[in-house]
Amino acid sequence: MAVNVIIMAAGKGTRMKSTLPKVLHRLGGRSLLQHVLDAAAGLGALQAVNPVVVVGHGADAVTDAVGAQGRCVLQQPQLGTGHAVQQTVPALDDTNATTLVLNGDVPLIRTQTAAALAAACGGERLALLTIDLPDPTGYGRIVRDAAGERVLGIVEHKDATDAQRAITEVYTGMMAAPTALLKRWVMALKAENAQREYYLTDIVAMAVAEGVPVVASPAPDETEVLGVNSPLQLADLERRFQRRQAEALMEAGVRLADPARFDLRGSLTCGSDVEIDFGCLFEGQVTIGDGARIGAHCVIKDAAIAAGAVIHPFTHIDGAQVGAGALVGPFARLRPGAQLGAEVHIGNFVEVKNATLADGAKANHLAYLGDATVGPRVNYGAGSITANYDGANKHRTVIGADVHVGSNCVLVAPVTLGDGATIGGGSTITKDVPAGQLAVARGRQVALAGWTRPQKARKPG
Ligand code: UD1
Ligand code: MG
């Protein structure tokens, strides 16, 4: 069954108090709208193609964000949800019997819930996604007949009587309608209500009047239908979203020390027996191999961490690969292009950028390796750095197998240290060092006998 999808995203979002259009605020690293687009894209099996996105406030920015994922129609001015759907009428495909209406600011709707709503419509019925809320203030209420069975209409909070306001069954803002009927109904809407708006919800009474069946499908989970109107609600949904992701990972066997202190803004793929301590943030695409452990408070983005690696607390990894059994941190920083082989050790306050470290290489303390190729089993001393930048261009440092770089060395690139070379502590190396040789490049130590320290001048009197 093919469906049309409408995503309403023209509203202002006044309560966000932000210059950014509301639907572009981020949740779990993706915009609110992107979550809805992704849920719609998941309907792919139903051949839902090219959602129609209604844009208005911040239309240019929202249109850019939609890109090729949908077709945008402009609603200017914004005269209500019914008016929003009116703008989509020319863009709706008549060959799809069902049209699904989603909201750009209700991000956590699941594909399966949207699919079930479309199925409840089946091109013949008007299907409303509803929920029972202890505090229904502000929502449109589902009005039923005296027997509490047939749905008769939706009444908006502002237009409702006290008796209607007592109804706790509310409309979530999402529906699925027969395409041809939806088009006719929205074009017939009138703005005769408390807000002088065209209410999409008024089509329910039209359906009832025409004898079109109306079904109210309860949402499976409150989180799926919560909207974002304020920073407080955004933060609440963020935690719910993170909890959802954390639970999925734990169900897959990942051991999270505390699912309430876990953040994923992207995708995380873990092998078996992975342990993640509290307070970590994962961004982009991260993979973690079997038995790897991530310490507390790490920030890890676009990285591949191989089996058995241990990332100690407070480590920052971005665009890097960590080999099997490697030890990294605490307080280490791996920047884009850092590629660590198996059993590599990177210790505290070590920064690695665009550098390959072969198996067993170690840089344990206070060091910088940038634009470098480091051979196997190299020992890179505390306080040593590659001087890779001459003020205009970057140059490479090549360090052969089994090289020992003493403490506090400066390797001025471009420079090559041959296999097995040794660099004396405190050296500034500007020329290549042949394999197996010791290079020392520092001022010779001088000891002066009979030297006395300057004394403080005495004040006269
Ligand atoms: C709507 C429903 C209400 C329901 C509630 C659920 C109507 C008349 N009422 O009310 O029954 O309980 O959602 O949250 O539909 N939008 C546009 N153009 C407009 C107006 C709105 O694109 O002119 C978009 C908004 O950006 C938003 C969505 O439509 O994504 C809903 O609009 P909103 O103003 O939040 O509707 P509510 O008054 O909350
Ligand atoms: Mg709303």
Coordinates of C-alpha atoms and ligand atoms in Angstrom, one line a residue:
M1 CA 0.0 0.0 0.0
A2 CA 1.5 3.3 -1.1
V3 CA 0.9 6.4 1.0
N4 CA 1.5 10.1 0.7
V5 CA 3.2 11.7 3.7
I6 CA 2.6 15.3 4.8
I7 CA 4.9 16.8 7.4
M8 CA 3.6 20.1 8.9
A9 CA 6.6 22.3 9.8
A10 CA 5.5 25.9 9.2
G11 CA 4.8 26.9 12.8
K12 CA 6.9 29.4 14.6
G13 CA 7.8 27.8 17.9
T14 CA 7.6 31.1 19.8
R15 CA 8.2 29.4 23.1
M16 CA 11.6 28.1 22.0
K17 CA 12.7 31.8 22.1
S18 CA 15.3 31.1 19.4
T19 CA 16.2 32.5 16.0
L20 CA 16.5 28.9 14.8
P21 CA 13.2 27.5 13.3
K22 CA 11.8 25.1 15.9
V23 CA 11.9 22.0 13.7
L24 CA 15.7 22.5 13.2
H25 CA 16.5 22.2 16.9
R26 CA 18.5 19.1 17.5
L27 CA 17.6 16.0 19.5
G28 CA 20.1 13.2 19.7
G29 CA 22.2 15.0 17.2
R30 CA 19.5 15.2 14.5
S31 CA 17.0 18.0 13.9
L32 CA 13.4 17.3 15.1
L33 CA 12.4 17.4 11.4
Q34 CA 15.1 14.9 10.5
H35 CA 13.7 12.4 13.0
V36 CA 10.3 12.7 11.3
L37 CA 11.8 12.4 7.9
D38 CA 13.6 9.3 9.0
A39 CA 10.5 7.8 10.4
A40 CA 8.7 8.5 7.1
A41 CA 11.6 7.1 5.1
G42 CA 11.3 3.9 7.2
L43 CA 7.9 3.5 5.5
G44 CA 9.8 2.7 2.4
A45 CA 8.3 -0.8 2.5
L46 CA 5.0 0.9 2.0
Q47 CA 6.6 2.9 -0.9
A48 CA 6.0 6.2 0.9
V49 CA 8.1 8.4 -1.3
N50 CA 9.0 12.0 -1.1
P51 CA 7.1 13.5 1.8
V52 CA 5.5 16.9 1.3
V53 CA 6.8 19.3 3.9
V54 CA 4.9 22.4 4.8
V55 CA 7.3 25.2 5.5
G56 CA 6.6 28.8 6.6
H57 CA 8.7 30.2 9.5
G58 CA 12.3 30.0 8.6
A59 CA 11.3 28.5 5.2
D60 CA 14.7 28.8 3.6
A61 CA 16.6 27.1 6.3
V62 CA 13.9 24.4 6.7
T63 CA 13.9 23.8 2.9
D64 CA 17.7 23.5 2.9
A65 CA 17.5 20.9 5.7
V66 CA 14.9 18.9 3.8
G67 CA 17.0 18.9 0.6
A68 CA 16.2 16.0 -1.6
Q69 CA 14.4 14.1 1.2
G70 CA 11.0 15.7 0.4
R71 CA 9.2 18.4 -1.5
C72 CA 8.5 21.7 0.3
V73 CA 5.4 23.7 -0.1
L74 CA 5.3 27.2 1.4
Q75 CA 2.5 28.2 3.7
Q76 CA 2.5 32.0 4.1
P77 CA 0.9 33.2 6.3
Q78 CA 0.2 30.3 8.7
L79 CA -3.5 30.1 9.2
G80 CA -3.7 26.8 11.0
T81 CA -3.2 23.1 10.4
G82 CA -6.1 22.9 8.0
H83 CA -4.6 25.7 6.0
A84 CA -1.2 23.9 6.1
V85 CA -2.7 20.8 4.5
Q86 CA -4.6 22.9 1.9
Q87 CA -1.1 24.0 0.6
T88 CA -0.2 20.4 0.0
V89 CA -3.3 19.5 -2.1
P90 CA -1.7 20.0 -5.5
A91 CA 1.4 18.0 -4.4
L92 CA -0.5 14.9 -3.2
D93 CA -0.4 11.9 -5.5
D94 CA -3.9 10.7 -6.2
T95 CA -2.8 7.2 -7.0
N96 CA -1.9 6.8 -3.3
A97 CA -5.2 6.1 -1.6
T98 CA -3.9 7.0 1.9
T99 CA -2.3 10.3 3.1
L100 CA -0.5 10.4 6.4
V101 CA -0.2 13.6 8.3
L102 CA 2.8 14.0 10.6
N103 CA 4.2 16.9 12.6
G104 CA 7.7 18.3 12.3
D105 CA 7.9 19.0 16.0
V106 CA 6.8 15.5 17.2
P107 CA 10.1 13.8 16.6
L108 CA 9.9 10.4 18.3
I109 CA 7.0 8.9 16.3
R110 CA 8.1 5.4 15.3
T111 CA 7.8 4.1 11.7
Q112 CA 5.7 1.1 12.9
T113 CA 3.2 3.4 14.6
A114 CA 3.0 5.6 11.4
A115 CA 2.6 2.4 9.3
A116 CA -0.2 1.1 11.6
L117 CA -2.0 4.4 11.4
A118 CA -1.8 4.3 7.6
A119 CA -3.1 0.7 7.7
A120 CA -6.0 1.7 9.9
C121 CA -7.0 4.2 7.2
G122 CA -6.5 1.7 4.4
G123 CA -7.6 4.4 2.0
E124 CA -11.2 4.2 3.3
R125 CA -11.3 5.3 6.9
L126 CA -10.2 8.5 8.7
A127 CA -7.7 7.2 11.3
L128 CA -6.7 9.4 14.2
L129 CA -3.7 8.8 16.5
T130 CA -4.9 9.4 20.0
I131 CA -3.7 9.1 23.5
D132 CA -5.2 9.3 27.0
L133 CA -3.5 12.0 29.0
P134 CA -4.0 12.7 32.7
D135 CA -3.6 16.4 31.9
P136 CA -5.1 17.0 28.5
T137 CA -4.9 20.8 28.7
G138 CA -4.2 22.4 25.3
Y139 CA -5.0 19.4 23.2
G140 CA -7.9 18.7 20.9
R141 CA -10.4 16.4 22.6
I142 CA -11.9 13.3 21.0
V143 CA -15.7 13.7 21.3
R144 CA -17.7 10.4 21.2
D145 CA -21.4 9.6 21.1
A146 CA -23.3 9.1 24.3
A147 CA -22.4 5.4 24.4
G148 CA -18.7 6.4 24.2
E149 CA -18.2 4.4 21.0
R150 CA -18.5 6.3 17.8
V151 CA -16.1 9.3 17.3
L152 CA -18.1 12.4 16.4
G153 CA -15.4 15.0 16.1
I154 CA -12.5 16.7 17.7
V155 CA -13.0 19.9 19.6
E156 CA -10.0 22.2 20.3
H157 CA -9.2 23.1 23.9
K158 CA -10.0 26.8 23.3
D159 CA -13.4 25.9 21.8
A160 CA -14.3 23.2 24.3
T161 CA -17.0 23.4 26.9
D162 CA -16.2 22.5 30.5
A163 CA -17.7 19.0 30.0
Q164 CA -15.6 18.5 26.9
R165 CA -12.5 19.7 28.7
A166 CA -12.9 16.9 31.1
I167 CA -12.3 14.4 28.3
T168 CA -8.8 12.9 28.6
E169 CA -8.7 11.2 25.2
V170 CA -6.9 13.6 23.0
Y171 CA -5.8 13.9 19.4
T172 CA -2.0 13.7 19.0
G173 CA -1.9 15.8 15.8
M174 CA -1.2 12.8 13.5
M175 CA -3.8 11.2 11.3
A176 CA -4.2 9.2 8.1
A177 CA -7.0 10.0 5.7
P178 CA -8.3 8.8 2.3
T179 CA -6.4 11.1 -0.2
A180 CA -9.3 12.2 -2.3
L181 CA -11.6 12.9 0.7
L182 CA -8.8 14.7 2.5
K183 CA -8.3 17.1 -0.4
R184 CA -12.0 17.8 -0.7
W185 CA -12.5 18.2 3.1
V186 CA -9.6 20.6 3.7
M187 CA -10.6 22.8 0.8
A188 CA -14.1 23.1 2.5
L189 CA -12.8 24.2 5.9
K190 CA -13.9 27.4 7.6
A191 CA -12.1 29.4 10.2
E192 CA -15.1 29.9 12.4
N193 CA -13.6 29.2 15.8
A194 CA -12.0 30.8 18.8
Q195 CA -8.6 31.1 17.1
R196 CA -9.9 32.2 13.6
E197 CA -7.8 29.3 12.2
Y198 CA -8.5 26.6 9.7
Y199 CA -8.5 23.5 11.9
L200 CA -7.5 20.3 10.2
T201 CA -9.4 18.6 13.1
D202 CA -12.7 19.9 11.7
I203 CA -12.5 17.2 8.9
V204 CA -13.5 14.6 11.5
A205 CA -17.0 16.0 11.8
M206 CA -17.1 16.1 8.0
A207 CA -16.2 12.5 7.8
V208 CA -18.9 11.6 10.3
A209 CA -21.5 13.6 8.4
E210 CA -20.6 11.7 5.2
G211 CA -20.7 8.3 6.9
V212 CA -17.0 7.8 6.4
P213 CA -15.8 5.6 9.3
V214 CA -13.5 7.3 11.8
V215 CA -11.1 5.2 13.9
A216 CA -9.2 6.4 16.9
S217 CA -6.0 4.4 17.2
P218 CA -4.3 4.8 20.6
A219 CA -0.6 5.5 20.5
P220 CA 1.5 2.7 21.9
D221 CA 3.7 5.0 24.0
E222 CA 3.4 8.6 25.1
T223 CA 7.0 9.4 24.1
E224 CA 6.0 8.9 20.4
V225 CA 3.4 11.6 20.5
L226 CA 5.0 14.3 22.6
G227 CA 5.7 17.6 20.8
V228 CA 8.5 20.1 21.4
N229 CA 7.4 23.6 22.2
S230 CA 10.0 24.8 24.7
P231 CA 13.6 24.1 25.7
L232 CA 12.3 22.2 28.7
Q233 CA 10.2 19.8 26.5
L234 CA 13.2 19.4 24.2
A235 CA 15.4 18.4 27.1
D236 CA 12.8 16.0 28.4
L237 CA 12.4 14.3 24.9
E238 CA 16.2 14.2 24.6
R239 CA 16.4 12.1 27.8
R240 CA 13.5 9.8 26.6
F241 CA 15.3 9.4 23.3
Q242 CA 18.6 8.6 25.0
R243 CA 16.8 6.1 27.3
R244 CA 15.3 4.4 24.2
Q245 CA 18.7 4.0 22.6
A246 CA 20.3 2.9 25.8
E247 CA 17.7 0.2 26.3
A248 CA 18.2 -1.1 22.7
L249 CA 21.9 -1.3 23.3
M250 CA 21.4 -3.1 26.6
E251 CA 19.0 -5.5 25.0
A252 CA 21.7 -6.3 22.5
G253 CA 24.0 -7.1 25.5
V254 CA 26.0 -3.9 25.9
R255 CA 26.7 -3.2 29.6
L256 CA 26.0 0.5 30.3
A257 CA 27.0 1.5 33.8
D258 CA 24.1 3.9 33.9
P259 CA 21.6 4.3 31.1
A260 CA 20.5 7.7 32.5
R261 CA 24.1 9.0 31.9
F262 CA 24.6 7.8 28.4
D263 CA 24.3 9.9 25.2
L264 CA 24.4 8.8 21.6
R265 CA 24.1 11.3 18.8
G266 CA 24.4 9.0 15.8
S267 CA 24.9 5.3 15.6
L268 CA 26.8 2.9 17.9
T269 CA 27.5 -0.7 16.9
C270 CA 28.9 -2.9 19.6
G271 CA 30.3 -6.4 19.7
S272 CA 29.7 -8.8 22.6
D273 CA 30.8 -8.0 26.2
V274 CA 31.3 -4.3 25.6
E275 CA 31.3 -2.2 28.8
I276 CA 30.6 1.5 28.8
D277 CA 31.0 3.5 32.0
F278 CA 28.8 6.5 32.9
G279 CA 28.9 9.9 31.3
C280 CA 30.1 9.0 27.8
L281 CA 29.0 10.7 24.6
F282 CA 29.1 9.0 21.3
E283 CA 28.6 11.0 18.0
G284 CA 28.5 10.1 14.3
Q285 CA 29.3 6.5 13.5
V286 CA 31.1 4.5 16.2
T287 CA 31.9 0.9 16.3
I288 CA 33.2 -1.0 19.3
G289 CA 34.6 -4.5 19.1
D290 CA 34.1 -7.5 21.4
G291 CA 35.2 -7.0 25.0
A292 CA 36.3 -3.4 24.6
R293 CA 35.8 -1.1 27.6
I294 CA 35.1 2.6 27.6
G295 CA 35.8 4.5 30.8
A296 CA 33.8 7.3 32.3
H297 CA 33.3 10.6 30.6
C298 CA 34.8 9.8 27.2
V299 CA 33.7 11.7 24.1
I300 CA 33.9 9.5 21.1
K301 CA 33.0 10.5 17.5
D302 CA 33.3 8.7 14.2
A303 CA 35.6 6.1 15.5
A304 CA 36.3 2.4 15.2
I305 CA 37.5 0.8 18.4
A306 CA 38.7 -2.8 18.0
A307 CA 38.2 -5.8 20.2
G308 CA 39.7 -5.7 23.7
A309 CA 40.8 -2.1 23.6
V310 CA 40.5 -0.1 26.8
I311 CA 39.7 3.6 26.6
H312 CA 40.4 5.1 30.0
P313 CA 38.3 8.0 31.5
F314 CA 38.1 11.5 30.0
T315 CA 39.5 10.5 26.6
H316 CA 38.4 12.4 23.5
I317 CA 38.4 10.5 20.2
D318 CA 37.4 12.0 16.9
G319 CA 37.8 10.4 13.5
A320 CA 40.2 7.7 14.7
Q321 CA 40.8 4.0 14.7
V322 CA 42.0 2.1 17.8
G323 CA 43.5 -1.3 17.3
A324 CA 42.8 -4.5 19.2
G325 CA 44.0 -4.5 22.8
A326 CA 45.2 -0.9 22.6
L327 CA 45.2 1.2 25.8
V328 CA 44.2 4.9 25.5
G329 CA 44.0 7.5 28.1
P330 CA 43.1 8.7 30.7
F331 CA 43.0 12.3 29.3
A332 CA 44.1 11.3 25.8
R333 CA 43.1 13.0 22.6
L334 CA 42.9 11.2 19.3
R335 CA 42.1 13.5 16.4
P336 CA 41.1 12.8 12.8
G337 CA 43.3 10.4 11.0
A338 CA 44.8 8.8 14.1
Q339 CA 45.2 5.1 13.4
L340 CA 46.5 3.0 16.2
G341 CA 47.5 -0.6 15.6
A342 CA 47.1 -3.5 18.0
E343 CA 48.4 -3.1 21.6
V344 CA 49.4 0.5 21.1
H345 CA 49.5 2.5 24.3
I346 CA 48.5 6.2 24.4
G347 CA 48.7 7.7 27.8
N348 CA 47.6 10.9 29.6
F349 CA 47.8 14.2 27.8
V350 CA 49.0 12.7 24.6
E351 CA 47.5 14.1 21.3
V352 CA 47.6 12.2 18.1
K353 CA 46.5 13.6 14.8
N354 CA 46.7 12.2 11.2
A355 CA 49.3 9.7 12.4
T356 CA 49.6 5.9 12.1
L357 CA 51.1 4.0 15.0
A358 CA 52.0 0.4 14.2
D359 CA 51.4 -2.5 16.6
G360 CA 52.9 -2.1 20.0
A361 CA 54.0 1.5 19.7
K362 CA 53.8 3.5 22.9
A363 CA 53.4 7.2 23.7
N364 CA 52.6 7.2 27.4
H365 CA 52.8 10.8 28.6
L366 CA 52.4 14.4 27.6
A367 CA 53.3 14.1 23.9
Y368 CA 52.2 15.2 20.4
L369 CA 52.3 13.0 17.3
G370 CA 50.9 14.9 14.2
D371 CA 51.4 13.9 10.5
A372 CA 53.5 11.0 11.5
T373 CA 54.1 7.4 10.6
V374 CA 55.3 5.5 13.6
G375 CA 56.7 2.0 13.3
P376 CA 56.0 -1.0 15.5
R377 CA 57.2 -1.1 19.1
V378 CA 58.4 2.5 19.0
N379 CA 58.7 4.1 22.4
Y380 CA 58.0 7.8 22.3
G381 CA 59.1 9.7 25.3
A382 CA 57.3 12.1 27.6
G383 CA 57.1 15.7 26.4
S384 CA 58.2 14.9 22.8
I385 CA 56.5 16.4 19.9
T386 CA 56.5 16.4 16.1
A387 CA 57.0 19.9 14.9
N388 CA 54.8 19.3 11.8
Y389 CA 53.9 22.9 10.8
D390 CA 56.4 25.4 9.4
G391 CA 53.9 28.3 9.6
A392 CA 52.7 27.6 6.1
N393 CA 52.7 23.9 5.3
K394 CA 52.4 20.6 7.2
H395 CA 55.3 18.0 7.0
R396 CA 55.5 14.4 7.9
T397 CA 57.7 12.6 10.4
V398 CA 58.6 9.0 9.8
I399 CA 59.7 6.9 12.7
G400 CA 61.0 3.4 11.9
A401 CA 60.5 0.2 13.8
D402 CA 61.8 -0.1 17.4
V403 CA 62.9 3.6 17.6
H404 CA 63.4 5.0 21.0
V405 CA 62.6 8.7 21.3
G406 CA 63.7 10.1 24.7
S407 CA 61.8 12.7 26.7
N408 CA 61.3 16.2 25.6
C409 CA 62.4 15.9 22.0
V410 CA 61.4 18.0 19.1
L411 CA 61.3 16.2 15.7
V412 CA 61.3 19.0 13.1
A413 CA 59.4 17.6 10.1
P414 CA 60.1 16.6 7.4
V415 CA 62.4 14.1 9.1
T416 CA 62.9 10.3 9.1
L417 CA 64.3 8.3 12.0
G418 CA 65.6 4.9 10.7
D419 CA 64.7 1.6 12.3
G420 CA 66.2 1.0 15.7
A421 CA 67.5 4.6 16.1
T422 CA 67.7 6.2 19.5
I423 CA 67.1 9.9 20.1
G424 CA 68.7 11.4 23.3
G425 CA 66.4 13.2 25.6
G426 CA 66.0 16.9 25.0
S427 CA 67.1 16.7 21.4
T428 CA 65.9 18.9 18.6
I429 CA 66.1 16.7 15.5
T430 CA 66.2 18.5 12.2
K431 CA 68.1 15.9 10.0
D432 CA 67.3 12.3 9.2
V433 CA 68.8 9.8 11.6
P434 CA 70.2 6.6 10.1
A435 CA 69.0 3.2 11.3
G436 CA 70.5 1.9 14.5
Q437 CA 72.3 5.2 15.4
L438 CA 72.1 7.4 18.5
A439 CA 71.3 11.1 17.7
V440 CA 71.8 13.7 20.4
A441 CA 71.1 17.3 19.4
R442 CA 71.3 19.6 22.5
G443 CA 73.7 21.9 24.2
R444 CA 76.5 20.0 26.0
Q445 CA 76.3 20.2 29.8
V446 CA 78.7 22.5 31.3
A447 CA 79.7 22.5 35.0
L448 CA 81.6 25.6 36.4
A449 CA 83.6 25.0 39.5
G450 CA 84.0 27.9 42.0
W451 CA 81.0 29.8 40.6
T452 CA 78.9 31.7 43.1
R453 CA 75.4 32.8 42.8
P454 CA 74.7 36.6 42.6
Q455 CA 73.9 38.0 46.1
K456 CA 71.2 40.5 46.9
A457 CA 72.6 44.1 47.1
R458 CA 72.6 45.3 50.8
K459 CA 70.7 48.4 51.7
P460 CA 73.1 51.1 53.1
G461 CA 72.7 51.7 56.8
Ligands
UD1_1 C1 -3.0 20.5 17.1 C2 -4.4 20.0 16.9 C3 -4.9 19.5 18.3 C4 -3.9 18.4 18.8 C5 -2.5 19.0 18.9 C6 -1.5 18.0 19.3 C7 -5.4 21.3 15.2 C8 -6.4 22.4 14.9 N1 -5.3 21.0 16.5 O1 -3.1 21.7 17.9 O2 -6.1 18.9 18.1 O3 -4.3 18.0 20.1 O4 -2.1 19.6 17.6 O5 -0.3 18.6 19.5 O6 -4.8 20.7 14.3 N2 1.5 24.2 11.6 C9 1.7 24.6 10.3 N3 1.0 25.7 9.9 C10 0.0 26.3 10.7 C11 -0.2 25.9 12.0 C12 0.5 24.8 12.4 O7 2.5 24.1 9.6 O8 -0.6 27.3 10.2 C13 2.2 23.0 12.1 C14 3.1 23.3 13.3 O9 4.4 23.7 12.9 C15 3.1 22.0 14.0 C16 1.7 21.4 13.7 O10 1.3 22.0 12.5 O11 4.1 21.1 13.6 C17 0.7 21.5 14.8 O12 0.5 22.9 15.0 P1 0.2 23.5 16.5 O13 0.0 25.0 16.4 O14 1.2 23.0 17.4 O15 -1.2 22.9 16.8 P2 -1.9 22.8 18.1 O16 -2.6 24.0 18.4 O17 -1.0 22.3 19.1
MG2 MG 1.1 22.0 19.3

